[in-house]
Amino acid sequence: MSFSHTVGHHRYVFDDLRMLMARASPLRSGDRLAGVAAANSQERVAAQMALAELPLRAFLHEAVVPYESDEVTRLIVDTHDATAFAPVAHLTLGDFRNWLLSDAADSATLSALAPGLTPEMVAAVSKLCRVQDLALIARKCSVVTRFRNTLGLPGRLATRLQPNHPTDDLAGIAASLIDGLLMGSGDAVIGINPATDNVPQVVRLLGMLDEVRQRYGMPTQSCVLTHVTNTLQAIERGAPVDLVFQSIGGTEATNRSFGIDLALLAQARDAALSLQRGAVFDDGTRGQHVMYFETGQGSALSANAHFGCDQQTIEARAYAVARHFQPLLVNTVVGFIGPEYLFDGKQILRAGLEDHFCGKLLGLPMGCDVCYTNHAEADSDDMDALLTLLCTAGVNFIMGIPGADDIMLNYQSTSFHDALAMRQLLGLRAAPEFEDWLLRTGIREAGGALRLASALPATFVPAIRRLEGS
C-alpha cells in the first residue's frame, strides 16, 4: 500500500508503511546511514502529514517487518488486545495525538489502553509530537512495578546505582557503592556491568552485592548485567539472583545477534521466579517483576537487522518484547552507541524523550541512561537538559554513577548528585521503602535532607574503615 502527500507543487509518494514512517522520523544520523531518512525537511513534513491522515487501524493490517519471518512481529500481532484498542480504533493518527493531549486521556485510561497499542502505532504518533507533547503525554502514564520495593509511583524518581570498576575490584566497587548509598542512590537497582564477563565472576559479584544488601537491610534489588545464559548458569549454581538482565532488540534477527530469542527469555524469567526472592508486601503479594531489559536506537542497524525501517520504530518494537515479560525495569541507553546513530545533543535529547514516551504508552516501567560518548557532538549541558525534561515527563529511574563518568564502560552519564538535584528541583522522592530505609539508617533526615559527610551514619563506619585499610 502506497501513500502520498503534496507540499507546494510537489507530490511526494511513499511506497509502503515502512518507508512512510522512516521519512516522517525526525532527522538522525543513523537513519541517514541506513539510507532511509527523508531527503530534506519538505519531504519529512509531507510524510508527517500523510502519516497524520492514516487510520490507526492501518497498523493492524501492514507489518513493517514480515510476520512469517520474524517472531517479534508475530508476538506483536498475536498478542494485540482488540478490546483495549476499541476506544481509539476509529481515530486517525493525527486525531490520536490530539486525543492523547486531551483531558480524556488520563492515567487510568492510558493504562487500560496500553495492551491495545502496537509499537508501530506509538512510534508513528511520536513522530507527530513536539518535545513538550512527548513530555506531557508520557507524564500521564503511570507504570508501577515491584520486587523488593515499589517503583514508578507518581512523584518518585528512582536511580540505578552503577558501581562499575575496570578490573571488578571488590574494594573499588564497594567504595562507589557506599558513595552512592550515602547520596540516596540505589532504589531502582544496584547493577554492575562486569569487566570480566564469565560465570564464576558473575557468581562472585552477585554474592558480594547480596551480602551488602543483607548486611544493611536495604530494600532494593541487585543485578549483574551479564548475558542471560550466564545468569541461568549462575542460578543453577545457587547464586543469589534477583533480576535477570538482557539487552534486547526489535527484530528476531537483532535478538539473534545478541544470542537470544523469546523462548530463552521465557526460560530465564521462569528460573528467576522460581527463586521467590521478591519481598512480600503489606497486601500479601510477592514482588514478581524479575526482568531488567536495556535497549538503544541503532542496535538493529549495527546488526544489519533493521529491514529498511527507521531506528526509532525498531526501538519501539523492542518494547513489545519487554512488555511480554513484565519487567521491573526497562532502560533506554540513549546515547551509548555513538554519533553514527545519534549525532549530537539535539538528536540524543529527542530520542530519549521518544523512547520514554513510546515505552510508557505501551505500559512499560521506563528509565533512561542519559548519556553520550566522548566522540559525539554533545556535552553535559545537553544531558542536563534531557535529564530535566525526562524527570518532568515522569521517568521511572535514571543512572547514578560516580562523577557521571563510567570508568569501565568509558562513557558519560548521570551522577548521584544529578539525581539529588532533580529530586530537589522537582520535589521528587525515592521509592517509599528505600526512603524509609534512608531515614532509619540516618542517611536521610526527617524532612528529606541528606546528612553531611561529617555526620556519617554510624552504620557505615565499619565499611568505610575496611575500605581505608584495603
CSV table of C-alpha atoms in Angstrom, one decimal:
chain,number,residue,atom,x,y,z
A,1,MET,CA,0.0,0.0,0.0
A,2,SER,CA,1.5,3.4,-1.1
A,3,PHE,CA,0.9,6.8,0.5
A,4,SER,CA,1.3,10.3,-0.9
A,5,HIS,CA,1.0,14.0,0.1
A,6,THR,CA,1.6,17.2,-1.8
A,7,VAL,CA,3.6,20.1,-0.4
A,8,GLY,CA,3.6,23.2,-2.6
A,9,HIS,CA,3.7,21.9,-6.1
A,10,HIS,CA,5.5,18.7,-5.4
A,11,ARG,CA,3.7,15.4,-4.8
A,12,TYR,CA,5.7,13.0,-2.5
A,13,VAL,CA,5.0,9.3,-2.8
A,14,PHE,CA,5.9,6.7,-0.1
A,15,ASP,CA,5.9,3.1,-1.3
A,16,ASP,CA,4.8,1.4,1.9
A,17,LEU,CA,4.2,2.0,5.6
A,18,ARG,CA,7.9,1.3,6.4
A,19,MET,CA,9.0,4.0,4.0
A,20,LEU,CA,6.4,6.5,5.2
A,21,MET,CA,7.4,6.1,8.9
A,22,ALA,CA,11.1,6.4,8.0
A,23,ARG,CA,10.6,9.6,6.0
A,24,ALA,CA,8.4,11.0,8.8
A,25,SER,CA,11.0,10.4,11.5
A,26,PRO,CA,12.9,13.5,12.8
A,27,LEU,CA,16.4,13.7,11.5
A,28,ARG,CA,19.1,11.5,13.0
A,29,SER,CA,22.4,10.2,11.7
A,30,GLY,CA,21.5,6.5,12.0
A,31,ASP,CA,18.6,6.8,9.5
A,32,ARG,CA,20.9,8.7,7.1
A,33,LEU,CA,23.5,5.9,7.5
A,34,ALA,CA,20.8,3.3,6.7
A,35,GLY,CA,19.6,5.3,3.7
A,36,VAL,CA,16.0,5.6,4.9
A,37,ALA,CA,15.9,9.3,6.1
A,38,ALA,CA,13.9,12.0,4.3
A,39,ALA,CA,15.9,13.8,1.7
A,40,ASN,CA,15.0,17.2,3.1
A,41,SER,CA,12.7,18.9,5.5
A,42,GLN,CA,10.0,19.3,2.9
A,43,GLU,CA,9.8,15.5,2.3
A,44,ARG,CA,9.8,14.9,6.1
A,45,VAL,CA,6.8,17.3,6.5
A,46,ALA,CA,5.0,15.6,3.6
A,47,ALA,CA,5.5,12.2,5.3
A,48,GLN,CA,4.3,13.5,8.7
A,49,MET,CA,1.2,15.0,7.1
A,50,ALA,CA,0.4,11.7,5.3
A,51,LEU,CA,1.0,9.8,8.5
A,52,ALA,CA,-1.3,12.1,10.4
A,53,GLU,CA,-4.1,11.2,8.0
A,54,LEU,CA,-3.6,7.4,8.4
A,55,PRO,CA,-6.2,5.5,10.3
A,56,LEU,CA,-4.8,3.7,13.4
A,57,ARG,CA,-6.4,0.5,12.2
A,58,ALA,CA,-4.0,0.5,9.2
A,59,PHE,CA,-1.2,-0.5,11.6
A,60,LEU,CA,-3.0,-3.8,12.2
A,61,HIS,CA,-3.0,-4.7,8.5
A,62,GLU,CA,0.5,-3.9,7.3
A,63,ALA,CA,3.7,-5.1,9.1
A,64,VAL,CA,6.9,-3.2,8.8
A,65,VAL,CA,8.8,-6.5,9.4
A,66,PRO,CA,7.3,-9.7,7.8
A,67,TYR,CA,5.1,-11.8,10.0
A,68,GLU,CA,6.3,-15.0,8.5
A,69,SER,CA,10.0,-14.5,9.2
A,70,ASP,CA,10.0,-12.5,12.4
A,71,GLU,CA,8.9,-13.8,15.9
A,72,VAL,CA,8.8,-10.2,17.2
A,73,THR,CA,6.2,-9.3,14.6
A,74,ARG,CA,4.3,-12.5,15.4
A,75,LEU,CA,4.4,-11.5,19.1
A,76,ILE,CA,3.0,-8.0,18.4
A,77,VAL,CA,0.2,-9.3,16.1
A,78,ASP,CA,-0.8,-12.4,18.1
A,79,THR,CA,-1.0,-10.6,21.5
A,80,HIS,CA,-2.8,-7.5,20.3
A,81,ASP,CA,-5.8,-6.8,22.6
A,82,ALA,CA,-8.6,-5.7,20.3
A,83,THR,CA,-10.9,-4.9,23.2
A,84,ALA,CA,-8.4,-2.5,24.8
A,85,PHE,CA,-7.9,-0.9,21.3
A,86,ALA,CA,-11.6,-0.4,20.6
A,87,PRO,CA,-12.0,3.1,22.3
A,88,VAL,CA,-9.4,4.6,19.8
A,89,ALA,CA,-10.0,2.3,16.8
A,90,HIS,CA,-11.9,5.0,14.9
A,91,LEU,CA,-9.2,7.6,15.1
A,92,THR,CA,-6.6,8.7,12.6
A,93,LEU,CA,-3.1,9.1,13.8
A,94,GLY,CA,-3.4,12.8,14.0
A,95,ASP,CA,-6.6,12.6,15.9
A,96,PHE,CA,-4.9,10.1,18.2
A,97,ARG,CA,-2.2,12.6,19.0
A,98,ASN,CA,-4.8,15.2,19.8
A,99,TRP,CA,-6.8,12.8,22.0
A,100,LEU,CA,-3.6,11.9,23.9
A,101,LEU,CA,-3.1,15.5,24.7
A,102,SER,CA,-6.7,16.0,25.9
A,103,ASP,CA,-8.0,15.6,29.4
A,104,ALA,CA,-9.9,12.5,28.3
A,105,ALA,CA,-6.6,10.6,28.2
A,106,ASP,CA,-5.9,10.4,31.9
A,107,SER,CA,-3.6,7.9,33.7
A,108,ALA,CA,-6.3,5.2,34.2
A,109,THR,CA,-7.5,5.4,30.6
A,110,LEU,CA,-4.0,5.2,29.2
A,111,SER,CA,-3.2,2.2,31.4
A,112,ALA,CA,-6.3,0.4,30.1
A,113,LEU,CA,-5.4,1.3,26.5
A,114,ALA,CA,-1.7,0.1,26.6
A,115,PRO,CA,-2.4,-3.6,25.7
A,116,GLY,CA,-4.3,-2.3,22.6
A,117,LEU,CA,-1.5,-0.3,21.2
A,118,THR,CA,1.3,-1.7,19.0
A,119,PRO,CA,4.8,-0.4,18.9
A,120,GLU,CA,4.3,0.9,15.4
A,121,MET,CA,1.3,3.0,16.5
A,122,VAL,CA,3.2,4.7,19.3
A,123,ALA,CA,6.3,5.2,17.2
A,124,ALA,CA,4.2,6.8,14.5
A,125,VAL,CA,2.4,9.2,16.8
A,126,SER,CA,5.7,10.2,18.4
A,127,LYS,CA,6.8,11.4,15.0
A,128,LEU,CA,3.9,13.9,15.1
A,129,CYS,CA,4.7,15.2,18.6
A,130,ARG,CA,6.8,18.2,19.7
A,131,VAL,CA,9.1,17.8,22.6
A,132,GLN,CA,6.6,19.2,25.0
A,133,ASP,CA,3.9,16.8,23.7
A,134,LEU,CA,6.2,13.9,24.3
A,135,ALA,CA,6.7,15.0,27.9
A,136,LEU,CA,3.1,15.9,28.6
A,137,ILE,CA,1.7,12.6,27.4
A,138,ALA,CA,4.3,10.4,29.0
A,139,ARG,CA,3.8,12.2,32.3
A,140,LYS,CA,0.2,10.9,32.4
A,141,CYS,CA,1.3,7.3,32.1
A,142,SER,CA,1.9,5.6,35.4
A,143,VAL,CA,3.6,2.2,35.4
A,144,VAL,CA,4.3,0.7,38.8
A,145,THR,CA,6.4,-2.4,39.4
A,146,ARG,CA,7.6,-4.3,42.5
A,147,PHE,CA,10.4,-6.6,43.6
A,148,ARG,CA,11.7,-5.5,47.0
A,149,ASN,CA,10.4,-2.1,46.7
A,150,THR,CA,7.7,-0.1,44.8
A,151,LEU,CA,8.9,1.7,41.7
A,152,GLY,CA,7.1,4.1,39.4
A,153,LEU,CA,4.8,5.8,41.8
A,154,PRO,CA,3.9,9.5,40.9
A,155,GLY,CA,6.2,12.0,42.5
A,156,ARG,CA,9.1,9.5,42.8
A,157,LEU,CA,12.4,9.2,41.0
A,158,ALA,CA,14.5,6.1,41.4
A,159,THR,CA,18.1,5.5,40.5
A,160,ARG,CA,20.2,2.6,39.4
A,161,LEU,CA,23.4,2.7,41.4
A,162,GLN,CA,26.1,1.7,38.9
A,163,PRO,CA,29.4,1.0,40.7
A,164,ASN,CA,31.4,-0.4,37.8
A,165,HIS,CA,35.1,-0.9,38.1
A,166,PRO,CA,37.6,-1.6,35.3
A,167,THR,CA,39.1,-4.7,37.0
A,168,ASP,CA,36.0,-5.7,39.0
A,169,ASP,CA,38.0,-4.9,42.2
A,170,LEU,CA,35.6,-5.5,45.1
A,171,ALA,CA,37.0,-2.7,47.2
A,172,GLY,CA,36.6,-0.3,44.3
A,173,ILE,CA,33.1,-1.4,43.7
A,174,ALA,CA,32.3,-1.2,47.4
A,175,ALA,CA,33.7,2.4,47.5
A,176,SER,CA,31.4,3.5,44.7
A,177,LEU,CA,28.5,1.6,46.2
A,178,ILE,CA,28.8,3.3,49.6
A,179,ASP,CA,29.3,6.7,47.9
A,180,GLY,CA,26.0,6.2,46.1
A,181,LEU,CA,24.1,4.9,49.1
A,182,LEU,CA,25.2,7.9,51.2
A,183,MET,CA,23.7,10.1,48.5
A,184,GLY,CA,20.4,8.3,48.4
A,185,SER,CA,21.0,6.3,45.2
A,186,GLY,CA,20.2,2.7,44.5
A,187,ASP,CA,16.4,2.2,44.9
A,188,ALA,CA,15.8,1.0,41.3
A,189,VAL,CA,18.7,-1.5,41.4
A,190,ILE,CA,22.3,-1.8,42.3
A,191,GLY,CA,23.6,-3.0,38.9
A,192,ILE,CA,27.2,-3.9,37.9
A,193,ASN,CA,28.4,-4.3,34.3
A,194,PRO,CA,31.2,-6.9,34.8
A,195,ALA,CA,34.6,-6.1,33.3
A,196,THR,CA,35.3,-9.8,33.1
A,197,ASP,CA,32.1,-11.5,31.9
A,198,ASN,CA,32.2,-15.2,32.9
A,199,VAL,CA,30.0,-17.3,35.2
A,200,PRO,CA,32.4,-17.6,38.1
A,201,GLN,CA,32.9,-13.8,38.1
A,202,VAL,CA,29.2,-13.2,37.9
A,203,VAL,CA,28.6,-15.5,40.9
A,204,ARG,CA,31.3,-13.7,42.8
A,205,LEU,CA,29.8,-10.3,42.2
A,206,LEU,CA,26.3,-11.4,42.9
A,207,GLY,CA,27.4,-12.8,46.2
A,208,MET,CA,29.1,-9.6,47.2
A,209,LEU,CA,26.1,-7.5,46.3
A,210,ASP,CA,23.7,-9.7,48.2
A,211,GLU,CA,26.0,-9.7,51.3
A,212,VAL,CA,26.0,-5.9,51.3
A,213,ARG,CA,22.2,-5.8,50.8
A,214,GLN,CA,21.5,-8.1,53.7
A,215,ARG,CA,24.1,-6.6,56.0
A,216,TYR,CA,22.5,-3.2,55.8
A,217,GLY,CA,18.9,-4.4,55.3
A,218,MET,CA,18.4,-2.5,52.1
A,219,PRO,CA,15.0,-2.8,50.4
A,220,THR,CA,16.4,-2.9,46.9
A,221,GLN,CA,17.5,-5.4,44.3
A,222,SER,CA,20.8,-6.3,42.8
A,223,CYS,CA,21.8,-7.3,39.3
A,224,VAL,CA,25.0,-8.2,37.4
A,225,LEU,CA,24.4,-7.2,33.8
A,226,THR,CA,25.7,-10.3,32.1
A,227,HIS,CA,24.3,-12.4,29.2
A,228,VAL,CA,21.1,-14.2,30.1
A,229,THR,CA,22.7,-17.6,29.6
A,230,ASN,CA,25.3,-16.7,32.2
A,231,THR,CA,22.6,-15.7,34.6
A,232,LEU,CA,20.8,-19.1,34.0
A,233,GLN,CA,24.1,-20.9,34.9
A,234,ALA,CA,24.5,-18.7,38.0
A,235,ILE,CA,21.0,-19.7,39.1
A,236,GLU,CA,21.9,-23.4,38.6
A,237,ARG,CA,25.0,-22.8,40.8
A,238,GLY,CA,22.8,-21.3,43.6
A,239,ALA,CA,23.8,-17.7,43.1
A,240,PRO,CA,21.6,-15.1,44.7
A,241,VAL,CA,20.0,-13.8,41.5
A,242,ASP,CA,17.4,-11.1,42.0
A,243,LEU,CA,16.9,-9.8,38.4
A,244,VAL,CA,17.7,-11.3,35.0
A,245,PHE,CA,19.3,-8.8,32.7
A,246,GLN,CA,19.4,-8.8,28.9
A,247,SER,CA,19.8,-6.4,26.0
A,248,ILE,CA,17.0,-6.8,23.5
A,249,GLY,CA,16.1,-5.5,20.1
A,250,GLY,CA,13.0,-5.0,17.9
A,251,THR,CA,13.5,-7.8,15.4
A,252,GLU,CA,14.2,-11.5,15.6
A,253,ALA,CA,17.5,-11.0,13.7
A,254,THR,CA,18.6,-8.3,16.2
A,255,ASN,CA,17.9,-10.6,19.1
A,256,ARG,CA,19.8,-13.5,17.4
A,257,SER,CA,22.8,-11.1,17.1
A,258,PHE,CA,22.5,-10.8,21.0
A,259,GLY,CA,22.3,-14.6,21.2
A,260,ILE,CA,18.7,-14.8,22.4
A,261,ASP,CA,15.2,-15.5,21.4
A,262,LEU,CA,11.8,-15.2,23.1
A,263,ALA,CA,11.9,-18.8,24.3
A,264,LEU,CA,15.2,-18.2,26.1
A,265,LEU,CA,13.9,-15.1,27.8
A,266,ALA,CA,10.8,-17.0,29.0
A,267,GLN,CA,13.1,-19.8,30.4
A,268,ALA,CA,15.1,-17.2,32.3
A,269,ARG,CA,12.1,-15.5,33.7
A,270,ASP,CA,10.7,-18.8,34.9
A,271,ALA,CA,14.0,-19.6,36.6
A,272,ALA,CA,14.2,-16.3,38.4
A,273,LEU,CA,10.5,-16.5,39.5
A,274,SER,CA,11.2,-20.0,40.9
A,275,LEU,CA,13.7,-18.5,43.4
A,276,GLN,CA,10.9,-16.4,45.1
A,277,ARG,CA,13.4,-13.7,46.2
A,278,GLY,CA,10.9,-10.8,45.9
A,279,ALA,CA,9.6,-9.2,49.1
A,280,VAL,CA,6.2,-10.0,50.5
A,281,PHE,CA,4.3,-6.6,50.7
A,282,ASP,CA,1.7,-5.5,53.1
A,283,ASP,CA,-1.1,-6.6,50.8
A,284,GLY,CA,0.2,-10.2,50.9
A,285,THR,CA,1.6,-10.2,47.3
A,286,ARG,CA,5.2,-11.1,46.5
A,287,GLY,CA,7.3,-8.9,44.1
A,288,GLN,CA,7.2,-10.8,40.8
A,289,HIS,CA,8.8,-8.4,38.4
A,290,VAL,CA,12.2,-10.1,37.8
A,291,MET,CA,13.4,-8.9,34.4
A,292,TYR,CA,15.7,-5.9,33.6
A,293,PHE,CA,16.0,-5.0,29.9
A,294,GLU,CA,18.2,-2.5,28.1
A,295,THR,CA,17.7,-1.1,24.6
A,296,GLY,CA,19.1,1.5,22.3
A,297,GLN,CA,18.3,3.2,19.0
A,298,GLY,CA,20.7,1.8,16.4
A,299,SER,CA,21.3,-1.7,17.6
A,300,ALA,CA,19.3,-3.2,14.8
A,301,LEU,CA,21.2,-1.3,12.1
A,302,SER,CA,24.5,-2.4,13.8
A,303,ALA,CA,23.4,-6.0,13.3
A,304,ASN,CA,22.1,-5.3,9.7
A,305,ALA,CA,18.7,-6.4,11.1
A,306,HIS,CA,16.6,-3.3,10.6
A,307,PHE,CA,14.6,-4.4,7.5
A,308,GLY,CA,14.8,-0.9,6.0
A,309,CYS,CA,13.0,0.6,9.0
A,310,ASP,CA,14.0,3.8,10.8
A,311,GLN,CA,15.8,3.2,14.1
A,312,GLN,CA,13.2,4.7,16.3
A,313,THR,CA,10.4,2.4,15.0
A,314,ILE,CA,12.6,-0.7,15.6
A,315,GLU,CA,13.4,0.6,19.0
A,316,ALA,CA,9.7,0.8,19.9
A,317,ARG,CA,9.3,-2.8,18.7
A,318,ALA,CA,11.9,-3.8,21.3
A,319,TYR,CA,9.4,-2.6,23.9
A,320,ALA,CA,6.9,-5.2,22.7
A,321,VAL,CA,9.5,-7.9,23.6
A,322,ALA,CA,10.0,-6.2,27.0
A,323,ARG,CA,6.3,-5.9,27.7
A,324,HIS,CA,5.7,-9.6,27.2
A,325,PHE,CA,7.9,-10.5,30.1
A,326,GLN,CA,6.6,-8.0,32.7
A,327,PRO,CA,9.9,-6.4,33.6
A,328,LEU,CA,10.8,-4.4,36.8
A,329,LEU,CA,12.9,-2.0,34.7
A,330,VAL,CA,13.4,-1.1,31.1
A,331,ASN,CA,16.3,1.2,30.3
A,332,THR,CA,16.9,3.0,27.0
A,333,VAL,CA,20.7,3.7,26.9
A,334,VAL,CA,20.0,6.6,24.6
A,335,GLY,CA,23.4,8.0,23.6
A,336,PHE,CA,25.6,5.0,24.3
A,337,ILE,CA,26.1,3.5,20.8
A,338,GLY,CA,27.6,6.7,19.4
A,339,PRO,CA,27.2,9.5,16.9
A,340,GLU,CA,26.8,7.2,14.0
A,341,TYR,CA,23.2,6.8,15.2
A,342,LEU,CA,22.6,9.9,17.3
A,343,PHE,CA,25.0,12.6,16.2
A,344,ASP,CA,24.6,15.4,18.7
A,345,GLY,CA,22.9,16.6,21.8
A,346,LYS,CA,19.8,17.7,19.9
A,347,GLN,CA,19.3,14.2,18.4
A,348,ILE,CA,20.0,12.5,21.7
A,349,LEU,CA,17.5,14.7,23.5
A,350,ARG,CA,14.7,14.0,21.1
A,351,ALA,CA,15.5,10.2,21.0
A,352,GLY,CA,15.4,9.9,24.8
A,353,LEU,CA,12.0,11.6,25.0
A,354,GLU,CA,10.7,9.5,22.2
A,355,ASP,CA,11.8,6.3,23.8
A,356,HIS,CA,10.4,7.2,27.2
A,357,PHE,CA,7.1,8.2,25.5
A,358,CYS,CA,6.8,5.1,23.5
A,359,GLY,CA,7.6,2.7,26.3
A,360,LYS,CA,5.2,4.4,28.8
A,361,LEU,CA,2.3,4.3,26.3
A,362,LEU,CA,3.0,0.6,25.8
A,363,GLY,CA,2.8,0.1,29.6
A,364,LEU,CA,6.5,-0.2,30.4
A,365,PRO,CA,8.4,1.0,33.5
A,366,MET,CA,10.8,3.2,31.5
A,367,GLY,CA,14.1,4.6,32.7
A,368,CYS,CA,16.8,6.3,30.7
A,369,ASP,CA,20.5,6.3,30.8
A,370,VAL,CA,21.0,10.0,29.9
A,371,CYS,CA,24.4,9.5,28.3
A,372,TYR,CA,26.8,10.2,25.5
A,373,THR,CA,30.2,9.0,24.2
A,374,ASN,CA,33.1,11.3,24.1
A,375,HIS,CA,33.2,11.4,20.3
A,376,ALA,CA,29.6,12.6,20.0
A,377,GLU,CA,28.8,16.3,19.5
A,378,ALA,CA,27.3,16.5,22.9
A,379,ASP,CA,28.2,17.6,26.4
A,380,SER,CA,26.9,17.7,30.0
A,381,ASP,CA,24.7,20.7,29.3
A,382,ASP,CA,22.8,18.7,26.7
A,383,MET,CA,22.5,15.9,29.2
A,384,ASP,CA,21.2,18.2,31.9
A,385,ALA,CA,18.5,19.4,29.5
A,386,LEU,CA,17.4,15.9,28.6
A,387,LEU,CA,17.6,14.8,32.3
A,388,THR,CA,15.4,17.7,33.4
A,389,LEU,CA,12.8,17.1,30.6
A,390,LEU,CA,12.7,13.4,31.4
A,391,CYS,CA,12.1,14.0,35.1
A,392,THR,CA,9.3,16.4,34.3
A,393,ALA,CA,7.9,13.7,32.0
A,394,GLY,CA,7.8,11.2,34.9
A,395,VAL,CA,10.7,8.9,34.0
A,396,ASN,CA,10.8,5.9,36.4
A,397,PHE,CA,14.5,5.9,37.0
A,398,ILE,CA,17.9,7.3,35.9
A,399,MET,CA,21.5,6.2,36.4
A,400,GLY,CA,23.7,7.1,39.4
A,401,ILE,CA,27.4,6.9,38.5
A,402,PRO,CA,30.3,8.4,40.5
A,403,GLY,CA,31.1,11.7,39.0
A,404,ALA,CA,28.8,10.9,36.0
A,405,ASP,CA,31.9,9.2,34.4
A,406,ASP,CA,31.8,5.4,34.0
A,407,ILE,CA,35.5,4.4,34.2
A,408,MET,CA,34.8,0.9,33.0
A,409,LEU,CA,32.5,1.5,30.0
A,410,ASN,CA,34.1,4.8,29.1
A,411,TYR,CA,31.1,7.0,28.6
A,412,GLN,CA,29.4,9.9,30.3
A,413,SER,CA,26.1,9.5,32.1
A,414,THR,CA,24.4,11.0,35.2
A,415,SER,CA,25.8,11.2,38.7
A,416,PHE,CA,24.5,10.7,42.2
A,417,HIS,CA,24.4,14.5,42.5
A,418,ASP,CA,22.3,14.8,39.4
A,419,ALA,CA,19.6,12.6,40.9
A,420,LEU,CA,19.7,14.7,44.1
A,421,ALA,CA,19.4,17.9,42.0
A,422,MET,CA,16.3,16.6,40.2
A,423,ARG,CA,14.7,15.4,43.4
A,424,GLN,CA,15.3,18.8,45.0
A,425,LEU,CA,14.3,20.9,41.9
A,426,LEU,CA,11.1,19.0,41.1
A,427,GLY,CA,10.1,17.8,44.5
A,428,LEU,CA,10.7,14.1,43.7
A,429,ARG,CA,11.4,11.4,46.2
A,430,ALA,CA,13.0,7.9,46.3
A,431,ALA,CA,10.9,4.7,46.3
A,432,PRO,CA,8.9,4.7,49.5
A,433,GLU,CA,10.5,1.6,51.1
A,434,PHE,CA,14.0,2.9,50.2
A,435,GLU,CA,13.2,6.3,51.5
A,436,ASP,CA,12.2,4.8,54.9
A,437,TRP,CA,15.4,2.9,55.0
A,438,LEU,CA,17.4,6.1,54.3
A,439,LEU,CA,15.7,7.6,57.3
A,440,ARG,CA,16.2,4.6,59.6
A,441,THR,CA,19.9,4.4,58.8
A,442,GLY,CA,20.4,8.2,59.4
A,443,ILE,CA,21.5,8.8,55.8
A,444,ARG,CA,18.4,11.0,55.4
A,445,GLU,CA,17.0,13.4,58.0
A,446,ALA,CA,13.3,13.9,58.7
A,447,GLY,CA,12.1,16.3,56.1
A,448,GLY,CA,14.1,14.8,53.3
A,449,ALA,CA,17.6,16.3,53.6
A,450,LEU,CA,20.7,14.1,53.3
A,451,ARG,CA,23.2,14.2,56.2
A,452,LEU,CA,26.6,15.8,55.5
A,453,ALA,CA,29.6,13.5,55.2
A,454,SER,CA,30.9,14.9,58.5
A,455,ALA,CA,27.9,13.3,60.2
A,456,LEU,CA,28.4,9.9,58.6
A,457,PRO,CA,25.8,7.4,59.8
A,458,ALA,CA,27.4,5.0,62.3
A,459,THR,CA,26.0,2.1,60.3
A,460,PHE,CA,28.6,2.7,57.6
A,461,VAL,CA,31.6,3.5,59.6
A,462,PRO,CA,32.9,-0.2,59.8
A,463,ALA,CA,32.6,-0.5,56.0
A,464,ILE,CA,34.5,2.8,55.4
A,465,ARG,CA,37.2,1.6,57.8
A,466,ARG,CA,37.6,-1.7,55.9
A,467,LEU,CA,37.9,0.2,52.6
A,468,GLU,CA,40.5,2.5,54.0
A,469,GLY,CA,42.6,-0.5,55.1
A,470,SER,CA,42.3,-2.4,51.9
